[in-house]
Amino acid sequence: MHFAPYGFRATYHHLCLSARIPKDLERDPSSLVRAVQELHHARELRLADERDYANRRRAEKARGMRQAESSGSWRDTQSGTGHVAYCPHPTFHPSEPLPVVVERVLSSSVPPGEAPASTCRVCGRHDNTIAWHDGAYQLHQLCRNCGVSLGVQRADAPDPMPAARQDRQWKDIWTLRNESPRSRPG
């Protein structure tokens, strides 16, 4: 199972910061071990949740229920991407350890009658979003506190300036030149 709870870029950035991975890996080779351990612990939580869900669905199907009922869990709003808490902006993501965030999201539920996108499953903030254009074709509603995407809609047109800025920023992150902390888009 591929596992990038915030999406590849934001998860990579989070792990680089939390494990303190230096640009020169020979200075601290154990930083990679720290990053893998953090990711592994979070993945174990997700795999346990997947097993529970599969067992529950098997039992429901045996009782004749062919479609999963809405339970208010994170699965109801997931679009099949496998991201537990998708953060489209690579440097704007939760700062807590991945296992803490994953466990919080997996155990969260939205009360009946409440709009799922109005409450962040990671930090619990309610009606606290900012709009962020990805530079291509999507406009995300991000939690203002932790950067998790609470909703997405198609943007009118691509915007080349943010797209170029984000491409440059990603190259810096990927090559470990971006040692900047977690930051809000701006």
Coordinates of N, CA and C in Angstrom, one line a residue:
M1 N 0.8 -1.2 0.0 CA 0.0 0.0 0.0 C 0.9 1.2 0.0
H2 N 0.7 2.1 -1.0 CA 1.4 3.4 -1.0 C 0.8 4.2 0.2
F3 N 1.7 4.9 0.9 CA 1.2 5.7 2.1 C 1.9 7.0 2.2
A4 N 1.2 8.0 1.9 CA 1.6 9.4 2.0 C 0.4 10.2 2.6
P5 N 0.3 10.2 3.9 CA -0.9 10.7 4.5 C -1.3 12.1 4.1
Y6 N -0.3 13.0 3.8 CA -0.6 14.4 3.5 C -0.5 14.6 1.9
G7 N -0.2 13.5 1.2 CA 0.2 13.6 -0.2 C 1.7 13.5 -0.2
F8 N 2.2 13.2 -1.4 CA 3.7 12.9 -1.4 C 4.5 14.1 -1.0
R9 N 4.3 15.3 -1.6 CA 5.1 16.4 -1.3 C 5.1 16.9 0.1
A10 N 3.9 17.0 0.6 CA 3.8 17.5 2.0 C 4.3 16.5 3.0
T11 N 4.1 15.2 2.7 CA 4.6 14.1 3.6 C 6.1 14.1 3.6
Y12 N 6.7 14.3 2.4 CA 8.1 14.3 2.3 C 8.7 15.5 3.1
H13 N 8.1 16.7 2.9 CA 8.5 17.9 3.6 C 8.4 17.7 5.1
H14 N 7.3 17.1 5.6 CA 7.1 16.9 7.0 C 8.2 16.0 7.5
L15 N 8.5 14.9 6.8 CA 9.5 14.0 7.3 C 10.9 14.6 7.3
C16 N 11.2 15.4 6.3 CA 12.5 16.1 6.3 C 12.6 17.0 7.5
L17 N 11.6 17.7 7.9 CA 11.6 18.5 9.1 C 11.6 17.7 10.4
S18 N 10.7 16.8 10.5 CA 10.6 16.1 11.8 C 11.8 15.2 12.1
A19 N 12.4 14.6 11.1 CA 13.6 13.8 11.3 C 14.9 14.6 11.1
R20 N 14.8 15.8 10.8 CA 15.9 16.7 10.7 C 16.9 16.2 9.7
I21 N 16.4 15.8 8.5 CA 17.3 15.3 7.5 C 18.2 16.4 6.9
P22 N 19.5 16.3 7.0 CA 20.3 17.4 6.5 C 20.6 17.2 5.0
K23 N 21.0 18.3 4.3 CA 21.3 18.2 2.9 C 22.4 17.2 2.6
D24 N 23.4 17.2 3.5 CA 24.5 16.2 3.4 C 24.1 15.0 4.3
L25 N 23.6 14.0 3.8 CA 23.1 12.8 4.6 C 24.2 12.2 5.4
E26 N 25.5 12.3 5.0 CA 26.6 11.7 5.7 C 26.8 12.4 7.1
R27 N 26.3 13.6 7.3 CA 26.3 14.3 8.6 C 25.4 13.6 9.6
D28 N 24.3 13.0 9.1 CA 23.4 12.4 10.0 C 22.6 11.3 9.3
P29 N 23.2 10.1 9.0 CA 22.5 9.1 8.3 C 21.3 8.5 9.1
S30 N 21.4 8.6 10.4 CA 20.3 8.0 11.2 C 19.0 8.9 11.1
S31 N 19.1 10.1 10.4 CA 17.9 10.9 10.2 C 16.9 10.1 9.3
L32 N 17.4 9.4 8.3 CA 16.6 8.6 7.4 C 15.8 7.5 8.2
V33 N 16.5 6.9 9.1 CA 15.9 5.9 10.0 C 14.8 6.5 10.8
R34 N 15.0 7.7 11.3 CA 13.9 8.4 12.1 C 12.7 8.7 11.2
A35 N 13.0 9.1 10.0 CA 11.9 9.4 9.1 C 11.1 8.1 8.7
V36 N 11.8 7.1 8.4 CA 11.1 5.8 8.1 C 10.3 5.3 9.3
Q37 N 10.9 5.4 10.5 CA 10.2 4.9 11.7 C 8.9 5.7 11.9
E38 N 8.9 7.0 11.7 CA 7.7 7.8 11.9 C 6.7 7.4 10.9
L39 N 7.1 7.3 9.6 CA 6.1 6.9 8.6 C 5.6 5.5 8.8
H40 N 6.5 4.6 9.2 CA 6.1 3.2 9.5 C 5.0 3.1 10.6
H41 N 5.2 3.8 11.7 CA 4.2 3.8 12.8 C 2.9 4.3 12.3
A42 N 2.9 5.4 11.5 CA 1.6 5.9 11.0 C 1.0 4.9 10.1
R43 N 1.8 4.3 9.2 CA 1.2 3.3 8.3 C 0.6 2.1 9.0
E44 N 1.2 1.6 10.1 CA 0.7 0.5 10.9 C -0.7 0.9 11.4
L45 N -0.9 2.1 11.8 CA -2.3 2.5 12.2 C -3.3 2.4 11.1
R46 N -2.8 2.9 9.9 CA -3.7 2.9 8.8 C -4.0 1.5 8.3
L47 N -3.0 0.6 8.3 CA -3.3 -0.8 8.0 C -4.2 -1.5 8.9
A48 N -4.1 -1.2 10.2 CA -5.0 -1.8 11.2 C -6.4 -1.3 10.9
D49 N -6.6 0.0 10.6 CA -7.9 0.5 10.2 C -8.4 -0.1 9.0
E50 N -7.6 -0.4 8.0 CA -8.0 -1.1 6.8 C -8.5 -2.5 7.0
R51 N -7.8 -3.2 7.9 CA -8.2 -4.6 8.3 C -9.6 -4.5 9.0
D52 N -9.8 -3.6 9.9 CA -11.0 -3.5 10.6 C -12.2 -3.2 9.6
Y53 N -11.9 -2.3 8.7 CA -12.9 -1.9 7.7 C -13.3 -3.1 6.8
A54 N -12.3 -3.8 6.4 CA -12.5 -5.0 5.5 C -13.3 -6.0 6.2
N55 N -13.0 -6.3 7.5 CA -13.8 -7.2 8.3 C -15.2 -6.8 8.5
R56 N -15.4 -5.5 8.7 CA -16.8 -4.9 8.9 C -17.6 -5.0 7.6
R57 N -16.9 -4.7 6.5 CA -17.6 -4.8 5.2 C -18.0 -6.2 4.9
R58 N -17.1 -7.1 5.2 CA -17.4 -8.5 4.9 C -18.6 -9.0 5.7
A59 N -18.7 -8.6 6.9 CA -19.9 -8.9 7.8 C -21.1 -8.3 7.3
E60 N -21.0 -7.0 6.8 CA -22.2 -6.3 6.3 C -22.7 -7.0 5.0
K61 N -21.8 -7.4 4.2 CA -22.2 -8.1 2.9 C -22.8 -9.4 3.2
A62 N -22.3 -10.1 4.2 CA -22.9 -11.4 4.6 C -24.4 -11.2 5.1
R63 N -24.6 -10.0 5.6 CA -26.0 -9.7 6.1 C -26.8 -9.1 4.9
G64 N -26.3 -9.0 3.7 CA -27.0 -8.5 2.6 C -26.8 -7.0 2.2
M65 N -26.0 -6.3 3.0 CA -25.8 -4.9 2.7 C -24.7 -4.8 1.6
R66 N -25.0 -4.4 0.4 CA -24.1 -4.3 -0.7 C -23.4 -3.0 -0.7
Q67 N -23.9 -1.9 -0.1 CA -23.2 -0.6 -0.1 C -22.9 -0.2 1.3
A68 N -21.7 0.3 1.5 CA -21.3 0.8 2.8 C -22.2 1.9 3.2
E69 N -22.6 1.9 4.5 CA -23.4 3.0 5.0 C -22.5 4.2 5.4
S70 N -23.0 5.4 5.3 CA -22.3 6.5 5.7 C -22.1 6.5 7.2
S71 N -20.9 6.5 7.7 CA -20.6 6.4 9.1 C -20.1 7.7 9.7
G72 N -19.9 8.7 8.9 CA -19.3 10.0 9.4 C -17.8 9.9 9.6
S73 N -17.2 8.8 9.1 CA -15.8 8.6 9.3 C -15.0 9.4 8.1
W74 N -13.7 9.4 8.2 CA -12.9 10.0 7.2 C -13.1 9.4 5.8
R75 N -13.5 8.1 5.8 CA -13.7 7.4 4.5 C -14.8 8.0 3.7
D76 N -15.8 8.6 4.4 CA -17.0 9.2 3.7 C -16.6 10.4 2.8
T77 N -15.5 11.1 3.2 CA -15.1 12.2 2.4 C -13.9 12.0 1.5
Q78 N -13.3 10.8 1.7 CA -12.1 10.5 0.9 C -12.5 10.2 -0.5
S79 N -11.6 10.6 -1.5 CA -11.9 10.4 -2.9 C -11.2 9.3 -3.5
G80 N -10.8 8.3 -2.7 CA -10.0 7.2 -3.3 C -8.6 7.4 -3.5
T81 N -8.0 8.5 -3.0 CA -6.6 8.8 -3.1 C -5.7 8.1 -2.1
G82 N -6.3 7.7 -1.0 CA -5.5 7.1 0.0 C -4.9 8.1 1.0
H83 N -5.0 9.4 0.7 CA -4.5 10.4 1.7 C -5.4 10.5 2.9
V84 N -4.8 10.4 4.0 CA -5.6 10.5 5.3 C -6.0 11.9 5.6
A85 N -5.0 12.8 5.3 CA -5.2 14.3 5.6 C -4.5 15.0 4.5
Y86 N -5.1 15.1 3.3 CA -4.4 15.7 2.1 C -4.0 17.2 2.3
C87 N -2.8 17.5 2.1 CA -2.3 18.9 2.2 C -1.7 19.2 0.9
P88 N -2.4 19.9 0.0 CA -1.8 20.2 -1.4 C -0.6 21.1 -1.4
H89 N -0.5 22.0 -0.4 CA 0.6 22.9 -0.3 C 1.7 22.2 0.4
P90 N 2.9 22.0 -0.2 CA 3.9 21.1 0.4 C 4.5 21.6 1.7
T91 N 4.5 22.9 2.0 CA 5.0 23.3 3.3 C 4.0 23.7 4.3
F92 N 2.7 23.5 4.0 CA 1.7 23.9 4.9 C 0.9 22.6 5.3
H93 N 1.4 22.0 6.4 CA 0.8 20.7 6.9 C 0.9 20.6 8.4
P94 N 0.3 19.7 9.0 CA 0.4 19.6 10.5 C 1.8 19.4 10.9
S95 N 2.1 19.9 12.1 CA 3.5 19.8 12.6 C 3.6 18.6 13.6
E96 N 2.5 18.1 14.1 CA 2.6 16.9 15.0 C 3.2 15.7 14.3
P97 N 3.6 14.7 15.0 CA 4.1 13.5 14.4 C 3.0 12.8 13.6
L98 N 3.4 12.1 12.5 CA 2.4 11.5 11.7 C 1.5 10.5 12.4
P99 N 2.0 9.6 13.3 CA 1.1 8.7 14.0 C 0.0 9.4 14.8
V100 N 0.3 10.6 15.4 CA -0.6 11.3 16.2 C -1.8 11.8 15.2
V101 N -1.4 12.4 14.1 CA -2.3 12.9 13.2 C -3.2 11.8 12.6
V102 N -2.5 10.7 12.1 CA -3.3 9.6 11.5 C -4.3 9.0 12.5
E103 N -3.8 8.8 13.7 CA -4.8 8.2 14.7 C -5.9 9.1 14.9
R104 N -5.7 10.4 15.0 CA -6.8 11.4 15.2 C -7.8 11.4 14.1
V105 N -7.3 11.4 12.9 CA -8.2 11.3 11.7 C -9.0 10.0 11.6
L106 N -8.3 8.9 11.8 CA -8.9 7.6 11.8 C -10.0 7.5 12.8
S107 N -9.9 8.1 14.0 CA -10.9 7.9 15.0 C -11.9 9.1 15.0
S108 N -11.8 10.0 14.1 CA -12.7 11.1 14.0 C -14.0 10.7 13.3
S109 N -15.1 11.5 13.6 CA -16.3 11.3 12.9 C -17.0 12.6 12.9
V110 N -17.9 12.8 11.9 CA -18.6 14.0 11.8 C -20.1 13.8 12.2
P111 N -20.6 14.5 13.2 CA -21.9 14.3 13.6 C -22.9 14.4 12.5
P112 N -24.0 13.6 12.5 CA -25.0 13.7 11.5 C -25.6 15.1 11.4
G113 N -25.8 15.6 10.2 CA -26.3 16.9 9.9 C -25.3 18.0 9.8
E114 N -24.1 17.8 10.2 CA -23.0 18.8 10.1 C -22.3 18.6 8.8
A115 N -21.9 19.7 8.1 CA -21.2 19.6 6.9 C -19.8 19.0 7.1
P116 N -19.4 18.0 6.4 CA -18.1 17.4 6.7 C -16.9 18.3 6.5
A117 N -17.0 19.2 5.5 CA -15.9 20.1 5.2 C -15.8 21.3 6.1
S118 N -16.8 21.5 7.0 CA -16.7 22.7 7.9 C -15.8 22.5 9.1
T119 N -15.5 21.2 9.4 CA -14.7 20.9 10.6 C -13.4 20.1 10.2
C120 N -12.3 20.6 10.6 CA -11.0 19.9 10.3 C -10.9 18.7 11.2
R121 N -10.6 17.5 10.6 CA -10.5 16.3 11.3 C -9.1 16.2 12.0
V122 N -8.2 17.0 11.6 CA -6.9 17.0 12.2 C -6.8 17.9 13.5
C123 N -7.2 19.1 13.4 CA -7.0 20.1 14.5 C -8.4 20.4 15.2
G124 N -9.5 20.0 14.6 CA -10.8 20.3 15.2 C -11.3 21.7 15.0
R125 N -10.6 22.5 14.3 CA -11.2 23.9 14.0 C -12.4 23.8 13.1
H126 N -13.3 24.7 13.4 CA -14.6 24.8 12.7 C -14.7 26.1 11.9
D127 N -15.1 26.0 10.6 CA -15.3 27.1 9.8 C -14.1 28.1 9.8
N128 N -12.9 27.5 9.5 CA -11.7 28.3 9.6 C -10.8 27.9 8.4
T129 N -11.2 28.4 7.2 CA -10.5 28.0 6.0 C -9.9 29.2 5.3
I130 N -8.9 28.9 4.4 CA -8.4 29.9 3.5 C -8.4 29.2 2.1
A131 N -8.6 30.1 1.1 CA -8.6 29.5 -0.3 C -7.2 29.5 -0.8
W132 N -6.8 28.5 -1.5 CA -5.5 28.3 -2.1 C -5.6 27.8 -3.5
H133 N -5.1 28.5 -4.5 CA -5.1 28.0 -5.9 C -3.8 27.3 -6.2
D134 N -3.9 26.1 -6.7 CA -2.7 25.3 -6.9 C -1.9 25.7 -8.1
G135 N -2.3 26.7 -8.8 CA -1.6 27.1 -10.0 C -2.1 26.4 -11.3
A136 N -2.7 25.3 -11.1 CA -3.2 24.5 -12.3 C -4.7 24.7 -12.4
Y137 N -5.5 23.7 -12.0 CA -6.9 23.7 -12.2 C -7.7 23.5 -10.9
Q138 N -7.1 23.6 -9.7 CA -7.9 23.4 -8.5 C -7.8 24.5 -7.5
L139 N -8.9 24.8 -6.9 CA -8.9 25.8 -5.8 C -9.3 25.0 -4.6
H140 N -8.4 25.0 -3.6 CA -8.6 24.2 -2.4 C -9.1 25.1 -1.2
Q141 N -9.9 24.6 -0.4 CA -10.2 25.3 0.9 C -9.4 24.6 1.9
L142 N -8.4 25.3 2.4 CA -7.4 24.7 3.4 C -7.8 25.1 4.8
C143 N -7.6 24.2 5.7 CA -7.7 24.6 7.1 C -6.7 25.7 7.4
R144 N -7.1 26.8 8.0 CA -6.2 27.9 8.2 C -5.1 27.5 9.3
N145 N -5.4 26.6 10.1 CA -4.5 26.2 11.2 C -3.5 25.2 10.8
C146 N -3.9 24.1 10.0 CA -3.0 23.0 9.8 C -2.7 22.7 8.3
G147 N -3.5 23.3 7.4 CA -3.2 23.2 5.9 C -3.9 22.0 5.3
V148 N -4.7 21.2 6.0 CA -5.4 20.1 5.4 C -6.5 20.6 4.5
S149 N -6.6 20.0 3.3 CA -7.7 20.4 2.3 C -9.0 19.9 2.8
L150 N -9.9 20.8 3.0 CA -11.3 20.5 3.5 C -12.3 20.4 2.3
G151 N -11.8 20.9 1.2 CA -12.7 20.9 0.0 C -11.9 21.4 -1.2
V152 N -12.4 21.0 -2.4 CA -11.7 21.4 -3.6 C -12.7 21.6 -4.7
Q153 N -12.5 22.6 -5.5 CA -13.3 22.8 -6.7 C -12.4 23.2 -7.8
R154 N -13.0 23.0 -9.0 CA -12.3 23.4 -10.2 C -12.1 24.9 -10.3
A155 N -10.9 25.3 -10.6 CA -10.6 26.7 -10.8 C -11.0 27.1 -12.2
D156 N -11.2 28.4 -12.4 CA -11.6 28.9 -13.7 C -10.5 28.7 -14.7
A157 N -9.3 29.0 -14.4 CA -8.2 28.9 -15.3 C -6.9 28.7 -14.6
P158 N -5.9 28.1 -15.3 CA -4.5 28.0 -14.6 C -4.0 29.4 -14.3
D159 N -3.1 29.5 -13.3 CA -2.5 30.7 -13.0 C -1.0 30.4 -13.0
P160 N -0.2 30.9 -14.0 CA 1.2 30.5 -14.2 C 2.1 31.0 -13.1
M161 N 1.8 32.1 -12.4 CA 2.7 32.6 -11.4 C 2.8 31.7 -10.2
P162 N 1.6 31.3 -9.6 CA 1.7 30.4 -8.5 C 2.3 29.0 -8.9
A163 N 2.0 28.6 -10.1 CA 2.5 27.3 -10.6 C 4.0 27.3 -10.7
A164 N 4.6 28.4 -11.2 CA 6.1 28.5 -11.3 C 6.7 28.6 -9.9
R165 N 6.1 29.4 -9.0 CA 6.6 29.5 -7.7 C 6.6 28.2 -6.9
Q166 N 5.5 27.4 -7.1 CA 5.4 26.1 -6.5 C 6.4 25.1 -7.1
D167 N 6.6 25.2 -8.4 CA 7.6 24.3 -9.0 C 9.0 24.5 -8.4
R168 N 9.3 25.8 -8.3 CA 10.6 26.2 -7.8 C 10.7 25.8 -6.3
Q169 N 9.7 26.0 -5.5 CA 9.7 25.6 -4.1 C 9.9 24.1 -4.0
W170 N 9.2 23.3 -4.8 CA 9.3 21.9 -4.7 C 10.7 21.4 -5.1
K171 N 11.3 22.0 -6.0 CA 12.7 21.6 -6.4 C 13.6 21.9 -5.2
D172 N 13.4 23.0 -4.5 CA 14.2 23.3 -3.3 C 13.9 22.3 -2.2
I173 N 12.7 21.9 -2.0 CA 12.4 20.9 -1.0 C 13.0 19.6 -1.3
W174 N 12.8 19.2 -2.6 CA 13.3 17.8 -3.0 C 14.8 17.7 -2.9
T175 N 15.5 18.8 -3.1 CA 17.0 18.7 -3.1 C 17.5 19.1 -1.7
L176 N 16.6 19.2 -0.7 CA 16.9 19.5 0.7 C 17.5 20.9 0.8
R177 N 17.3 21.8 -0.1 CA 17.7 23.2 0.0 C 16.8 24.0 0.8
N178 N 15.5 23.6 0.9 CA 14.5 24.3 1.6 C 14.5 23.8 3.1
E179 N 15.2 24.5 3.9 CA 15.2 24.1 5.3 C 14.2 25.0 6.1
S180 N 13.3 25.6 5.4 CA 12.4 26.5 6.0 C 11.3 25.6 6.7
P181 N 10.8 26.1 7.8 CA 9.8 25.4 8.6 C 8.5 25.4 7.8
R182 N 7.6 24.7 8.4 CA 6.2 24.6 7.9 C 5.7 26.0 7.7
S183 N 5.0 26.4 6.6 CA 4.6 27.7 6.4 C 3.2 27.7 5.6
R184 N 2.5 28.8 5.9 CA 1.2 29.0 5.2 C 1.5 29.5 3.8
P185 N 0.6 29.2 2.8 CA 0.8 29.8 1.5 C 0.6 31.3 1.5
G186 N 1.3 32.0 0.7 CA 1.1 33.4 0.7 C 1.7 34.1 -0.4

